[in-house]
CSV table of C-alpha atoms in Angstrom, one decimal:
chain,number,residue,atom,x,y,z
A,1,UNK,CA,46.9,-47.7,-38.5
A,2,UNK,CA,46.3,-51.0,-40.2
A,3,UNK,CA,43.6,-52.2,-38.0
A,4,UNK,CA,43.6,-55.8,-36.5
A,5,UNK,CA,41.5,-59.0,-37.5
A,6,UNK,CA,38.2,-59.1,-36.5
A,7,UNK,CA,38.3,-61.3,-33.1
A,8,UNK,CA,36.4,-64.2,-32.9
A,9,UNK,CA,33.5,-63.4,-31.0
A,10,UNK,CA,33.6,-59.8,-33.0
A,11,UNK,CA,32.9,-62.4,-36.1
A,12,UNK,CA,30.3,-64.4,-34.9
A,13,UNK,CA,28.5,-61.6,-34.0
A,14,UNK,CA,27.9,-60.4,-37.4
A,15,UNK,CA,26.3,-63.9,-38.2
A,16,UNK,CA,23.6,-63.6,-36.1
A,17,UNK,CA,20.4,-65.0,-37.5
A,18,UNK,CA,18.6,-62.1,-39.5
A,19,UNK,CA,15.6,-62.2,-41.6
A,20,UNK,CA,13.6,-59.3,-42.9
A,21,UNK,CA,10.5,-58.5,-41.2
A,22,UNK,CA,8.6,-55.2,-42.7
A,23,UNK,CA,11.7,-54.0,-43.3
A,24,UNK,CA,13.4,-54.4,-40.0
A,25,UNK,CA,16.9,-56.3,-39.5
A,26,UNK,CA,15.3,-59.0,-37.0
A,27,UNK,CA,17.7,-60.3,-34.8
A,28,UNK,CA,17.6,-63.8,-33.1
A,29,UNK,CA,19.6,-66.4,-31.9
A,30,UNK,CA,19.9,-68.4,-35.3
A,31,UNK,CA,23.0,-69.5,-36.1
A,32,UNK,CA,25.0,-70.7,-32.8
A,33,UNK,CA,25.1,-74.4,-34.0
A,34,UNK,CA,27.8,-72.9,-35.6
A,35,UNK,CA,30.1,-71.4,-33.2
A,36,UNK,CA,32.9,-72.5,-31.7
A,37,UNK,CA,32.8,-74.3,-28.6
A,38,UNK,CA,34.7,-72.0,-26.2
A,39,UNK,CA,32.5,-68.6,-27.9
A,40,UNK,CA,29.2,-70.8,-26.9
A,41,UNK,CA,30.2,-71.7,-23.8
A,42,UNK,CA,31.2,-67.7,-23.2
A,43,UNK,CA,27.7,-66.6,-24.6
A,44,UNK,CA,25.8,-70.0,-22.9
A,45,UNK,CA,27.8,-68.5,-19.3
A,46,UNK,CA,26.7,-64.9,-20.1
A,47,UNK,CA,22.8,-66.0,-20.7
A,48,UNK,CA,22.7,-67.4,-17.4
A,49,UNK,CA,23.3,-64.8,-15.6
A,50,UNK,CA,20.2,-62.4,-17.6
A,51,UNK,CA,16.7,-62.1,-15.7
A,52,UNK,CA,14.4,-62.6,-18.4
A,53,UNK,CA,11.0,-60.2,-18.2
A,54,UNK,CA,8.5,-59.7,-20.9
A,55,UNK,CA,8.2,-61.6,-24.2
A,56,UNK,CA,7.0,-61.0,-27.9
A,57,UNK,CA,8.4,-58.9,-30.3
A,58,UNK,CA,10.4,-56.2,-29.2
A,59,UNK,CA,10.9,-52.9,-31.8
A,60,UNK,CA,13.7,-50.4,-31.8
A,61,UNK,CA,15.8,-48.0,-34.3
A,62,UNK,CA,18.3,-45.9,-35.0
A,63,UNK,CA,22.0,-45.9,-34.8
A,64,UNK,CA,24.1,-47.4,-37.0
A,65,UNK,CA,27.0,-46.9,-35.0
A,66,UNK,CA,26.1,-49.4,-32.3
A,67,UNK,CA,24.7,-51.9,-34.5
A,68,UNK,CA,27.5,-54.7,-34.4
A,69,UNK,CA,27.4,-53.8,-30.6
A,70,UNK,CA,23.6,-54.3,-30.8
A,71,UNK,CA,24.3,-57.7,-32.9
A,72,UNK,CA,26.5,-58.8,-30.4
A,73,UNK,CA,23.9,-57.7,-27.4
A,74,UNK,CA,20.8,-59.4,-28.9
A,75,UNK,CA,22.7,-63.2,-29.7
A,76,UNK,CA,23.6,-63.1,-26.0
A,77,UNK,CA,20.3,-62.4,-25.1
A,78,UNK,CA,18.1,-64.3,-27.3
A,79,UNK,CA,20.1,-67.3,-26.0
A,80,UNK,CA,18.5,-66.8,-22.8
A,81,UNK,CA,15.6,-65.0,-23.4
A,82,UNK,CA,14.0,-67.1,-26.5
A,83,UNK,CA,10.6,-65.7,-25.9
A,84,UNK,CA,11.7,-62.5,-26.6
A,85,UNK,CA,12.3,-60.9,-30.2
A,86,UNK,CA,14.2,-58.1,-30.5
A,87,UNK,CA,14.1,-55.9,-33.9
A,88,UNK,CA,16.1,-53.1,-34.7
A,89,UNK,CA,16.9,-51.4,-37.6
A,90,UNK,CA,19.9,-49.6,-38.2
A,91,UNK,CA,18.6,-46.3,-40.0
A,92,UNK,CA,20.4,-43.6,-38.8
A,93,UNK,CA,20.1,-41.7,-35.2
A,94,UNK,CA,17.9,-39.0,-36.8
A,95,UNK,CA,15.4,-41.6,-38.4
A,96,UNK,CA,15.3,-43.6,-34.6
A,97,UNK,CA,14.5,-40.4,-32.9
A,98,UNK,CA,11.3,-39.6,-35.5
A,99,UNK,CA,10.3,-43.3,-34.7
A,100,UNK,CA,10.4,-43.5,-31.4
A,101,UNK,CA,8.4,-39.5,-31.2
A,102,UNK,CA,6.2,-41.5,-33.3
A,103,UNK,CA,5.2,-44.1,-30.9
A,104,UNK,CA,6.1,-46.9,-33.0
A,105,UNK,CA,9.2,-48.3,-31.5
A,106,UNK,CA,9.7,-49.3,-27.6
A,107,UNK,CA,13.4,-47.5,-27.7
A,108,UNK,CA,15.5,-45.7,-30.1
A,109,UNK,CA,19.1,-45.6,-30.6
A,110,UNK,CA,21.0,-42.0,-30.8
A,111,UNK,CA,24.9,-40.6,-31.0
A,112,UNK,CA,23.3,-37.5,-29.9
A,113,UNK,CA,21.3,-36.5,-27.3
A,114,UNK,CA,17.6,-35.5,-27.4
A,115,UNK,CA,17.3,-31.9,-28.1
A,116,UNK,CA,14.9,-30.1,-26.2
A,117,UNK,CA,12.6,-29.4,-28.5
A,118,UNK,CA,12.5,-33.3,-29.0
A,119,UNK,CA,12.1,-33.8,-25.4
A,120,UNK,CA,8.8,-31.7,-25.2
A,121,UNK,CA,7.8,-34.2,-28.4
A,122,UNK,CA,8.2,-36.9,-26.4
A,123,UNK,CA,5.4,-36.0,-23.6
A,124,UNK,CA,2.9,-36.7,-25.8
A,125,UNK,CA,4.4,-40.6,-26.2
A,126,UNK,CA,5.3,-40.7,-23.1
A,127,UNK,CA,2.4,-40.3,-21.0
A,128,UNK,CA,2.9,-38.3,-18.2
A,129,UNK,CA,6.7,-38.5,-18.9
A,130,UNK,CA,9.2,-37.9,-21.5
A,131,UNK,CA,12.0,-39.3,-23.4
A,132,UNK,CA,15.8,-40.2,-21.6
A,133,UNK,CA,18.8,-40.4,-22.8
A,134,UNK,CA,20.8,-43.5,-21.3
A,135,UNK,CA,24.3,-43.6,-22.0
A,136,UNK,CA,25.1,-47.0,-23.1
A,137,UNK,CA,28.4,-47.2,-25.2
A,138,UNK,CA,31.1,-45.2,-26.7
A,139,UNK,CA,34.3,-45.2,-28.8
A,140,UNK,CA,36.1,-43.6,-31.5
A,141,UNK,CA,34.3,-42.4,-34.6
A,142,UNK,CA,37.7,-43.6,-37.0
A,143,UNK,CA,38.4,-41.5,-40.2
A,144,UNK,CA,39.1,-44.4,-42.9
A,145,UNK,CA,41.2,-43.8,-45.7
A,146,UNK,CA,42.5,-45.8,-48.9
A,147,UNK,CA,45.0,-44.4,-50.8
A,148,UNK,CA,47.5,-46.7,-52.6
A,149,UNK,CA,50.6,-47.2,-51.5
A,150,UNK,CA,49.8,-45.3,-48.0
A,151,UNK,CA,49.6,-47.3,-44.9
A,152,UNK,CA,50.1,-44.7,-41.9
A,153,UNK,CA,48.2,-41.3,-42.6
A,154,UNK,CA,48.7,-38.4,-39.6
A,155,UNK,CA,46.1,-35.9,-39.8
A,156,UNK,CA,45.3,-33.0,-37.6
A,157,UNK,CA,41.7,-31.3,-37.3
A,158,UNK,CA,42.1,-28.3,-39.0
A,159,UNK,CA,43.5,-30.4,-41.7
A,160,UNK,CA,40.7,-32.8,-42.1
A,161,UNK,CA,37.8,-30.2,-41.8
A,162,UNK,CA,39.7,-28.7,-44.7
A,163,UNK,CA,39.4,-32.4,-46.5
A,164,UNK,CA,35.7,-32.9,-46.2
A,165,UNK,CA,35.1,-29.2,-46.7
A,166,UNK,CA,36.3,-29.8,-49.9
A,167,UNK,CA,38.9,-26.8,-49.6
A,168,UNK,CA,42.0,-29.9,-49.6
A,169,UNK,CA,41.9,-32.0,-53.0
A,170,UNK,CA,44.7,-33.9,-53.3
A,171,UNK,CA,46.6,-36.3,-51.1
A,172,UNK,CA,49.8,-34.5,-51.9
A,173,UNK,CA,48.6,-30.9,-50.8
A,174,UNK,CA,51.4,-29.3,-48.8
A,175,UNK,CA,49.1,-29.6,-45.3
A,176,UNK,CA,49.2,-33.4,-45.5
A,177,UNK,CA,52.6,-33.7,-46.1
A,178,UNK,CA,53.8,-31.6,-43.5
A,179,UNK,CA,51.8,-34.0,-41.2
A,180,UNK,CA,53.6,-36.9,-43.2
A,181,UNK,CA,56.8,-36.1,-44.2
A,182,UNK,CA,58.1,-39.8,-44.9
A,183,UNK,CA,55.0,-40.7,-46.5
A,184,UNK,CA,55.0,-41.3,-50.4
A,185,UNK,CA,51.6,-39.2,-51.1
A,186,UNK,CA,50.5,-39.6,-54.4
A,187,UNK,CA,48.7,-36.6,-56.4
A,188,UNK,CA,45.3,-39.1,-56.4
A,189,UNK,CA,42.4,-36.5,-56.0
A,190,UNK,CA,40.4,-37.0,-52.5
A,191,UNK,CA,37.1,-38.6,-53.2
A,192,UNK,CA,35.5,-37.4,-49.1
A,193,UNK,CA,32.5,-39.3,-48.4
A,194,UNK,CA,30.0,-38.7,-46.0
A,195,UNK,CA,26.5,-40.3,-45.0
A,196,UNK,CA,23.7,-39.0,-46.9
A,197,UNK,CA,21.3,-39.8,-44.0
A,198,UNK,CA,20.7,-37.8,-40.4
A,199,UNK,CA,23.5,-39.3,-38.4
A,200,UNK,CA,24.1,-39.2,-34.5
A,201,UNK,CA,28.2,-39.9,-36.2
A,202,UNK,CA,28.0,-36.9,-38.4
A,203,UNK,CA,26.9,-34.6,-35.8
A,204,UNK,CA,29.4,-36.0,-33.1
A,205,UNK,CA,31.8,-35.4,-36.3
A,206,UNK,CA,30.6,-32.1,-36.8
A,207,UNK,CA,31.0,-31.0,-32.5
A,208,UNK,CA,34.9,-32.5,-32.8
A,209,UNK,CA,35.8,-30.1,-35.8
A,210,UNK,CA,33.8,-27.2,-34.4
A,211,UNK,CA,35.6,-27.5,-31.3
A,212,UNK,CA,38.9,-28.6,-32.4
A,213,UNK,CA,39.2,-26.6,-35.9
A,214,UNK,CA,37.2,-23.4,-35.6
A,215,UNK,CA,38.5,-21.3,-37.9
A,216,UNK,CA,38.2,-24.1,-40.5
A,217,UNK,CA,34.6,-25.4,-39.9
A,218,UNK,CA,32.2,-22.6,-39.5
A,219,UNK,CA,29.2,-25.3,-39.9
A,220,UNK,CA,26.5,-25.9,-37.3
A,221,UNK,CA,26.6,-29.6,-35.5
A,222,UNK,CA,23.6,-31.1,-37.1
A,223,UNK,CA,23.0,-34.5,-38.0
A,224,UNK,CA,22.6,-33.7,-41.5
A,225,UNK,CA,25.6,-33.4,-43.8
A,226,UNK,CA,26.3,-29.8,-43.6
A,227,UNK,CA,28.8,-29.2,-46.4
A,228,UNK,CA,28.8,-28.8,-50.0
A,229,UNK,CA,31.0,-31.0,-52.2
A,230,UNK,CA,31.9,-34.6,-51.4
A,231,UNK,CA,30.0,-37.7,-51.9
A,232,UNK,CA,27.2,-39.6,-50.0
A,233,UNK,CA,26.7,-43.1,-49.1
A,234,UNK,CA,24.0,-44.4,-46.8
A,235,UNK,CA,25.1,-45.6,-42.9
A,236,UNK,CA,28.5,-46.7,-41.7
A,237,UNK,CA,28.6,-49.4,-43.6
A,238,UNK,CA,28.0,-47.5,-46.9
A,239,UNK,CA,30.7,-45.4,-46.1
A,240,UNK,CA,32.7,-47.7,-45.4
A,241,UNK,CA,32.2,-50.2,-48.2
A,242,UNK,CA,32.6,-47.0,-50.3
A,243,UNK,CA,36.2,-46.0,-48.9
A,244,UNK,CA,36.9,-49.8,-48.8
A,245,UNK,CA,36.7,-49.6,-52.7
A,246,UNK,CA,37.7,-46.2,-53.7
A,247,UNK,CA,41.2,-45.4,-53.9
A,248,UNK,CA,41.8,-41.5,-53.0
A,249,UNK,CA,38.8,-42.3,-50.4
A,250,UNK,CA,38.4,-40.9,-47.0
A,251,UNK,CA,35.4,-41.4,-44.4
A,252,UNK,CA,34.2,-41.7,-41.3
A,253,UNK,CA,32.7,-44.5,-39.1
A,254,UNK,CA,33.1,-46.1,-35.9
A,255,UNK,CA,36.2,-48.7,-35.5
A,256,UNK,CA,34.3,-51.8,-36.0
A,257,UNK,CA,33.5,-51.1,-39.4
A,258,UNK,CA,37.3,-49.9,-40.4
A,259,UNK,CA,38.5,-52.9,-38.3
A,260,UNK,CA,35.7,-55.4,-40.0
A,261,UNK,CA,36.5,-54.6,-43.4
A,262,UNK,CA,40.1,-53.8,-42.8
A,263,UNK,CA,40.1,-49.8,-43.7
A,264,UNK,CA,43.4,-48.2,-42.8
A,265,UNK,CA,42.3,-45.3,-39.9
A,266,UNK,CA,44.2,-42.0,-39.8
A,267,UNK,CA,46.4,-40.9,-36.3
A,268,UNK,CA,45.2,-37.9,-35.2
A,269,UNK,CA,47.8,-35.4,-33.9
A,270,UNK,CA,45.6,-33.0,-30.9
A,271,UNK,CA,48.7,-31.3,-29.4
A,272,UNK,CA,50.3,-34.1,-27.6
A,273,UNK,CA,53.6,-35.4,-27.7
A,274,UNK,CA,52.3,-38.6,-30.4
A,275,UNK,CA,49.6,-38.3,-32.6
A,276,UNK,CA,47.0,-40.6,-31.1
A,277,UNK,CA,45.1,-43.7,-32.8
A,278,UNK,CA,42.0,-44.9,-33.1
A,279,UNK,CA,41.4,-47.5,-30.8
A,280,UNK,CA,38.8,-48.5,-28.2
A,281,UNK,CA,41.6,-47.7,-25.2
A,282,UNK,CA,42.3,-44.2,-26.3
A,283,UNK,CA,38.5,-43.2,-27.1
A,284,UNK,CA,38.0,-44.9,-23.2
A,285,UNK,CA,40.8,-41.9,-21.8
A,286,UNK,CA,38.4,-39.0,-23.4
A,287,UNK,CA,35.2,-40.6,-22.8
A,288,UNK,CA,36.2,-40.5,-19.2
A,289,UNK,CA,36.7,-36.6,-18.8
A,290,UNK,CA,32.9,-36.4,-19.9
A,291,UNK,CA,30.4,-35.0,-17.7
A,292,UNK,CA,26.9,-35.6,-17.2
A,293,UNK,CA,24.9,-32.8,-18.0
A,294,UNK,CA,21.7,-34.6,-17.8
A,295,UNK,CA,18.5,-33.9,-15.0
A,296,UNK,CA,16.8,-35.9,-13.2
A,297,UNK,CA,16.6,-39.7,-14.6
A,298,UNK,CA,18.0,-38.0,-18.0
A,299,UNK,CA,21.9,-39.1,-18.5
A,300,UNK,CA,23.0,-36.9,-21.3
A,301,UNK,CA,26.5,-36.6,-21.8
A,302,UNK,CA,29.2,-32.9,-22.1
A,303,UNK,CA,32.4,-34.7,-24.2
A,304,UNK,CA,35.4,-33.1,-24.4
A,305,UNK,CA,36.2,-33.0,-28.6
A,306,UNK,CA,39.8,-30.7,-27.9
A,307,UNK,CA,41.6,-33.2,-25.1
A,308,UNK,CA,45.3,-33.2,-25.6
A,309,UNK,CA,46.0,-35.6,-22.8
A,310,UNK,CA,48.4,-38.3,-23.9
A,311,UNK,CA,46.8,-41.3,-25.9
A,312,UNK,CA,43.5,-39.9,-25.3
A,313,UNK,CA,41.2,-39.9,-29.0
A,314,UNK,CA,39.2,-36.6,-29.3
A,315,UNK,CA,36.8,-37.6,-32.5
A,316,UNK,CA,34.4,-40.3,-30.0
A,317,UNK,CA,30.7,-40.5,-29.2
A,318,UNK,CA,28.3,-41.8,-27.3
A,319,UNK,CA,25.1,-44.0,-28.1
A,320,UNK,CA,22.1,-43.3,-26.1
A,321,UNK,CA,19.4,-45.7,-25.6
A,322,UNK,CA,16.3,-43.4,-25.6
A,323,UNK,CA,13.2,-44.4,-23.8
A,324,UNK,CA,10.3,-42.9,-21.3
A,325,UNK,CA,11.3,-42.3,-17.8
A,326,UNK,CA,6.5,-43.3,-17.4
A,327,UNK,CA,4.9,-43.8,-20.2
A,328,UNK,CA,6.4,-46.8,-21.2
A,329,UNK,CA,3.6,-49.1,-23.6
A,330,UNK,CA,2.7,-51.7,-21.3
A,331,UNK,CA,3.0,-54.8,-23.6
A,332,UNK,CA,7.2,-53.8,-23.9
A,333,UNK,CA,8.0,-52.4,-20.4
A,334,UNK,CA,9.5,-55.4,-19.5
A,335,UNK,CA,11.5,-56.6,-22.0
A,336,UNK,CA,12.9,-53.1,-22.6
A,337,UNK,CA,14.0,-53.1,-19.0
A,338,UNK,CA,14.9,-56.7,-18.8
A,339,UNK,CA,17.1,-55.8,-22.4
A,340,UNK,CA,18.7,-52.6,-21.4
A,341,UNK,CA,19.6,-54.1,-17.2
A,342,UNK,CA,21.2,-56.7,-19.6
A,343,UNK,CA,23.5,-53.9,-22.0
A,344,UNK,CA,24.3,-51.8,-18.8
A,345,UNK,CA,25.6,-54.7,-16.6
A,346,UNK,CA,28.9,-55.9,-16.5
A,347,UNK,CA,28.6,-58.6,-18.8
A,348,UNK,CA,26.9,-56.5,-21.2
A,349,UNK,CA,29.5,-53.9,-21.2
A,350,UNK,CA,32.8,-56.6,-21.6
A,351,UNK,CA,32.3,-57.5,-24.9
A,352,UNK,CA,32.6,-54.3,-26.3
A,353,UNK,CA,36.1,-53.8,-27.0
A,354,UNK,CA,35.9,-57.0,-28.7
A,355,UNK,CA,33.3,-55.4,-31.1
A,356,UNK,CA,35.7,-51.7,-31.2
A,357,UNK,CA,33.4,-49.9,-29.0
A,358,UNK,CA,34.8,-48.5,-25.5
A,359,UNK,CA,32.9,-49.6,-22.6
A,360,UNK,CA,31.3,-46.8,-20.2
A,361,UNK,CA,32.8,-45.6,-17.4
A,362,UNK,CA,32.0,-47.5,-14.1
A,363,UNK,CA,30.4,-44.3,-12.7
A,364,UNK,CA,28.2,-43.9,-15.5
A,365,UNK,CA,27.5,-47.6,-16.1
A,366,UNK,CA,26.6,-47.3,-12.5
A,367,UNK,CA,24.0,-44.1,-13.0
A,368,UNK,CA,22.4,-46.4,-15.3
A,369,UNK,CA,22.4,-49.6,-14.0
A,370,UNK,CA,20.6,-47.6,-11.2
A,371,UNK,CA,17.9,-45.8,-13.6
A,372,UNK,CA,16.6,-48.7,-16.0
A,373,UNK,CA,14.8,-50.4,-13.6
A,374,UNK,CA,12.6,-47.3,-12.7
A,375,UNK,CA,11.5,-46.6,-16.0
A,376,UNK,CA,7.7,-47.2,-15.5
């Protein structure tokens, strides 16, 4: 799948005003002088409609995944809400989790949800609560590829848990072309990279092949890289750029960085009648057979990795926003409430298929939209 140019409002997204602050990617709403008219008067309509609580400087962490969602998120609201900062740096689910258990971030950003173990952490941040997971985006996690003269790549799972298992080297090993018998594979060694930090992607990764291959992937679904061979790169966007520049690469991200870059994304064939792309639409079909397993205020997610329903994507995830249910700090209760009613609601969730994400479905969104403003 050749993936489609960047829309416009995908674009100026990634311009948003950023300057370093202690390390953080600080996000404001620098940089709309620049727009085009009709995108200012979409994000100028779409600020009028936030309810702007708290100010100061808001901290979060975490995902990578959802960071051009997250880009996209902040510029709307900063337009509105210009006495509030928000800050978030993009360092990996497993990094946002040890923040936010660390009491130094208002909210973290996961592709998995809390263990229990890290939910029995949280008490002691959250005073006399505990950390939730809020469901607040999806799509397709897209396996990238770059091999020269190789536009359209069908791959199957047991197939590409063999790849990044290292146990398929080449691009013309018998199990690819029998996926792809009118492609021209070329005899270009795979170069399989992976992210060398704890990832919410590489875990949701991890689940799909368990599930879908498991015969061929006999690994635990951690967030750490579990298998030997490959090569690393750090975040979505280091594996991408890496793929982006290596030919006989292969690699996994979420859409908006294959579609940003313009990284070809392998078909996945689960079973159905066509093998099934990567796009926002068909990660929406299998996000919507999810359950919530979740208690109480807590919205954690049960995805179904082996669908074979027609057009439906098997390899998604979903970002949680994690935050306390009490126990909030004081000083960012409201703007982390005021932030996350703004994500949840309608107009939050719209622009994500411009950025490659798949919105939520309206019954969760509505679980949600119901839950954010009790957090105390």
């Amino acid at each position: 799948m050749k993936p489609q140019r960047k829309s416009g409002r995908g674009l100026r997204a990634l311009t948003v005003g950023a300057v370093a602050l202690s390390g953080a990617l600080v996000l404001t709403s620098c940089g709309s002088d620049n727009n085009a008219k009709d995108g200012a008067d979409t994000d100028t309509a779409a600020a009028s409609k936030i309810k702007c609580d708290g100010s100061g400087q808001l901290l979060a962490s975490g995902s990578s995944a959802q960071k051009n969602a997250i880009d996209a998120w902040v510029q709307t609201y900063t337009t509105a809400c210009k006495d509030t900062q928000i800050n978030y740096k993009d360092i990996g689910s497993g990094g946002g989790i040890t923040e936010f258990l660390q009491g130094s971030t208002a909210f973290a950003g996961s592709d998995s949800a809390l263990k229990p173990e890290e939910v029995a952490e949280s008490k002691k941040v959250c005073k006399g609560g505990q950390g939730i997971n809020l469901p607040m985006l999806g799509g397709p996690i897209a396996i990238g590829f770059n091999v020269s003269g190789v536009d359209d790549l069908v791959l199957d799972a047991p197939t590409i848990a063999k790849i990044f298992d290292s146990k398929i080297k080449k691009w013309n090993d018998p199990a690819i072309k029998k996926l792809n018998p009118d492609a021209k594979l070329p005899s270009t060694e795979i170069q399989a990279f992976h992210r060398s930090d704890e990832s919410g992607t590489t875990q949701n990764l991890g689940k799909y092949l368990g599930k879908a291959a498991p015969k061929d992937w006999k690994y635990e679904d951690e967030k750490s890289w579990p298998a030997k061979g490959g090569q690393s790169a750090s975040g979505s966007s280091g594996v991408a750029s890496q793929v982006k520049q290596t030919d006989g690469a292969i690699g996994y991200f979420e859409l908006s960085y294959a579609t940003s870059q313009k990284i070809s994304t392998v078909k996945v064939d689960t079973g159905a009648d066509q093998p099934v792309e990567a796009t926002s639409d068909n990660a929406s079909k299998a996000i919507a057979a999810a359950k919530l397993v979740g208690k109480g205020k807590d919205l954690a997610m049960d995805l179904d990795y082996t669908t074979k329903a027609q057009g439906a994507y098997p390899i998604i995830l979903v970002t949680y926003e994690i935050a306390c249910d009490k126990g909030n700090k004081t000083e960012t209760l409201d703007a982390v409430k005021s932030f996350l009613t703004y994500t949840s609601s309608k107009d939050g969730q719209s622009i994500l298929s411009e950025e490659g994400y798949a919105p939520l479905p309206e019954e969760i969104a509505n679980k949600v939209r119901e839950t954010v403003p009790t957090l105390s």
